[in-house]
PDB file of C-alpha atoms in Angstrom:
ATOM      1  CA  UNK G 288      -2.157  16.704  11.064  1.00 79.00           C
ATOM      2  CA  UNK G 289      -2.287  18.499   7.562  1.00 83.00           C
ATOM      3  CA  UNK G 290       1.818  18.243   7.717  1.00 83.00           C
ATOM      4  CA  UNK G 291       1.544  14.586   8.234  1.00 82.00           C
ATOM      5  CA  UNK G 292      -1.002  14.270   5.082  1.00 82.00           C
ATOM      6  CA  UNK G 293       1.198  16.183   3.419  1.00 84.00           C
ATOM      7  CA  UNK G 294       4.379  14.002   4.079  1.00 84.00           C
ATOM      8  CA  UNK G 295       2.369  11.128   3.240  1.00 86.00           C
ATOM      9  CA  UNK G 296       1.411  11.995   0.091  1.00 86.00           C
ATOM     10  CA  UNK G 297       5.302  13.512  -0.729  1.00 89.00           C
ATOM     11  CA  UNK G 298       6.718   9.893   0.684  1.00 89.00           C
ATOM     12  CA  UNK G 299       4.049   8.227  -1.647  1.00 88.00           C
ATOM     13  CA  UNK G 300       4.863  10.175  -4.771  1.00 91.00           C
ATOM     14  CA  UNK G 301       8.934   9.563  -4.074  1.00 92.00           C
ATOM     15  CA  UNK G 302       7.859   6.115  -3.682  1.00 91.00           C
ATOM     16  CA  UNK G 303       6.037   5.800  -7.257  1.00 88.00           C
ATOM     17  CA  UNK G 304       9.133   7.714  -8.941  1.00 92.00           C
ATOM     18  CA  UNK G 305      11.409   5.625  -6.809  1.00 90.00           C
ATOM     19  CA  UNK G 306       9.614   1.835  -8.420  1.00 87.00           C
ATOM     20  CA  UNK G 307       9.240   3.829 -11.878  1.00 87.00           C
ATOM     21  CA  UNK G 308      13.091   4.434 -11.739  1.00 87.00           C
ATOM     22  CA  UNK G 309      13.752   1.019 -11.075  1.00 81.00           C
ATOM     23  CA  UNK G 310      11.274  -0.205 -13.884  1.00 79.00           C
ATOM     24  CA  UNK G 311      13.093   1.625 -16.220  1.00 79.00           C
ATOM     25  CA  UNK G 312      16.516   0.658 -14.605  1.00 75.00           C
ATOM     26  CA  UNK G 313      15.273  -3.031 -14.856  1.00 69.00           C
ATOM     27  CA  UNK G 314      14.383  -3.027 -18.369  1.00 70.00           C
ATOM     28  CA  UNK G 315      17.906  -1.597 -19.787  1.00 63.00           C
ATOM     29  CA  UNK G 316      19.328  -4.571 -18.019  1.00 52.00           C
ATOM     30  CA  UNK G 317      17.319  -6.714 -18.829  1.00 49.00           C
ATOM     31  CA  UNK G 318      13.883  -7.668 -17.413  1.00 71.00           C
ATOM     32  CA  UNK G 319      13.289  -7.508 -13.110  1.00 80.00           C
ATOM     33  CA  UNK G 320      14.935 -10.098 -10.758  1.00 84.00           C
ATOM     34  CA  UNK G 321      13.149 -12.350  -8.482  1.00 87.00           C
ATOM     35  CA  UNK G 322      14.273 -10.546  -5.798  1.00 90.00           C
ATOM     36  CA  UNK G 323      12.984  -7.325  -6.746  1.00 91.00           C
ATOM     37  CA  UNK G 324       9.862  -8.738  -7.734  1.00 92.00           C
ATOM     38  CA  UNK G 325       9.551 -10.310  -4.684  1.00 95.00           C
ATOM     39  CA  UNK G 326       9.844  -7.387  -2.767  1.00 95.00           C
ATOM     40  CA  UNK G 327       7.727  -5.385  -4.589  1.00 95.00           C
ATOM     41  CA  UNK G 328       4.525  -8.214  -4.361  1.00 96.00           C
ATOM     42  CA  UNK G 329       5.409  -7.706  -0.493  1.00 95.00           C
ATOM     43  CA  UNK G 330       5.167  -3.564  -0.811  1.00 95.00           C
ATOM     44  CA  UNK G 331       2.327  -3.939  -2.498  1.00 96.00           C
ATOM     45  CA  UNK G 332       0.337  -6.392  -0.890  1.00 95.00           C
ATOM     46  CA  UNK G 333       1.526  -4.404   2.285  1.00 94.00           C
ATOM     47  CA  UNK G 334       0.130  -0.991   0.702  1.00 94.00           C
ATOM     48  CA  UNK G 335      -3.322  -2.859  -0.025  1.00 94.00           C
ATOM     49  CA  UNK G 336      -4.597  -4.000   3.265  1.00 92.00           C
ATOM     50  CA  UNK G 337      -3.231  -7.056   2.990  1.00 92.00           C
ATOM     51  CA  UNK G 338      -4.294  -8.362  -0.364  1.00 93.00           C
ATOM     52  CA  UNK G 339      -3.190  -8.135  -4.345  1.00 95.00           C
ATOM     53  CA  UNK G 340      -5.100  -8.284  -7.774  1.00 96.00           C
ATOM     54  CA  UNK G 341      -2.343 -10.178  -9.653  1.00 96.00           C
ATOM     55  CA  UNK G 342      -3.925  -8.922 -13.068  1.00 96.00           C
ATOM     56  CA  UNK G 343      -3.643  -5.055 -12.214  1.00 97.00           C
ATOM     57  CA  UNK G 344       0.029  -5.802  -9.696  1.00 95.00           C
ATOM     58  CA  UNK G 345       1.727  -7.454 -13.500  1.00 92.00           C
ATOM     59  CA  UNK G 346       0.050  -4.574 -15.606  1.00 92.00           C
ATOM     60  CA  UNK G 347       1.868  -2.375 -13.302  1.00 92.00           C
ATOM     61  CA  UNK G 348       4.862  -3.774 -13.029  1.00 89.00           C
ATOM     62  CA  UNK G 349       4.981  -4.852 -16.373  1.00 85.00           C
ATOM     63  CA  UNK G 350       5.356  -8.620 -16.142  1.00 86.00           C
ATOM     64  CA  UNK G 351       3.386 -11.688 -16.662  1.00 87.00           C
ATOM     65  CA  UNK G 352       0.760 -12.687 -14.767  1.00 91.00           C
ATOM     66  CA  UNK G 353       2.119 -16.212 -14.009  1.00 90.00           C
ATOM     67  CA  UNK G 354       5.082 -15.032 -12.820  1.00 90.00           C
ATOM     68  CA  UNK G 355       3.299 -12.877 -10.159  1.00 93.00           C
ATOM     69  CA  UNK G 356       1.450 -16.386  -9.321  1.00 94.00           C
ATOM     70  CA  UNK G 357       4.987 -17.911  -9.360  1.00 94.00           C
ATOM     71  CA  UNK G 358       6.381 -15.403  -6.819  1.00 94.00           C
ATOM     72  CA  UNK G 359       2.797 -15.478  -4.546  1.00 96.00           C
ATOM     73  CA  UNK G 360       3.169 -19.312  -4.230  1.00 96.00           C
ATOM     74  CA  UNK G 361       6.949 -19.245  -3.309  1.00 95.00           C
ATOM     75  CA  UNK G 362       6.006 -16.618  -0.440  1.00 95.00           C
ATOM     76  CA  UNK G 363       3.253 -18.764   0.659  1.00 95.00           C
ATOM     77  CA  UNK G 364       5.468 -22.272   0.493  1.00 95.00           C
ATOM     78  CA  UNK G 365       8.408 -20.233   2.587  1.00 94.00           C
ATOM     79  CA  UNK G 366       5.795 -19.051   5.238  1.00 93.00           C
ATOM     80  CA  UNK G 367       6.283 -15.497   4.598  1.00 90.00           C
ATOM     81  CA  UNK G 368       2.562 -15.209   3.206  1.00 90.00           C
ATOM     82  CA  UNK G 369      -0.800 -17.022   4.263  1.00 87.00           C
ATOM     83  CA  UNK G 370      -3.709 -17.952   1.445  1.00 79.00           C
ATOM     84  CA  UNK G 371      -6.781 -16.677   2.665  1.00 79.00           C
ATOM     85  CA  UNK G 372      -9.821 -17.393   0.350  1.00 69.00           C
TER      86      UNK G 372
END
């Protein structure tokens, strides 16, 4: 069991290094896609029990706010996420 922990916490730590690589990727050319974004809202919201605080998901990711919204709505219109209030 204290292996698993431990791989859990290694996978989590490659994964933080992995999305800051890709930040800083992003931003030398220019800014992050839809597509990326998209798929990170889906990581995240995956990684938080099913749920995302747009304000702290664009401070982390280093975009605005609106476009999170943008992004949240498309998933919702497409059927790939459900509004729950």
């Amino acid at each position: 069991k204290a292996k698993v922990k431990h791989l859990t916490k290694e996978n989590y730590e490659l994964k933080n290094e992995n999305d800051e690589l890709k930040i800083r990727f992003e931003k030398l050319h220019g800014g992050v896609s839809d597509t990326v974004l998209t798929s990170r809202v889906q990581d995240w919201i995956a990684e938080h029990n099913g749920s995302i605080n747009v304000v702290e998901f664009a401070r982390h990711n280093r975009v605005p706010e609106t476009r999170v919204e943008d992004i949240l709505n498309r998933l919702v219109r497409q059927g790939y996420l459900e509004q729950v209030q």
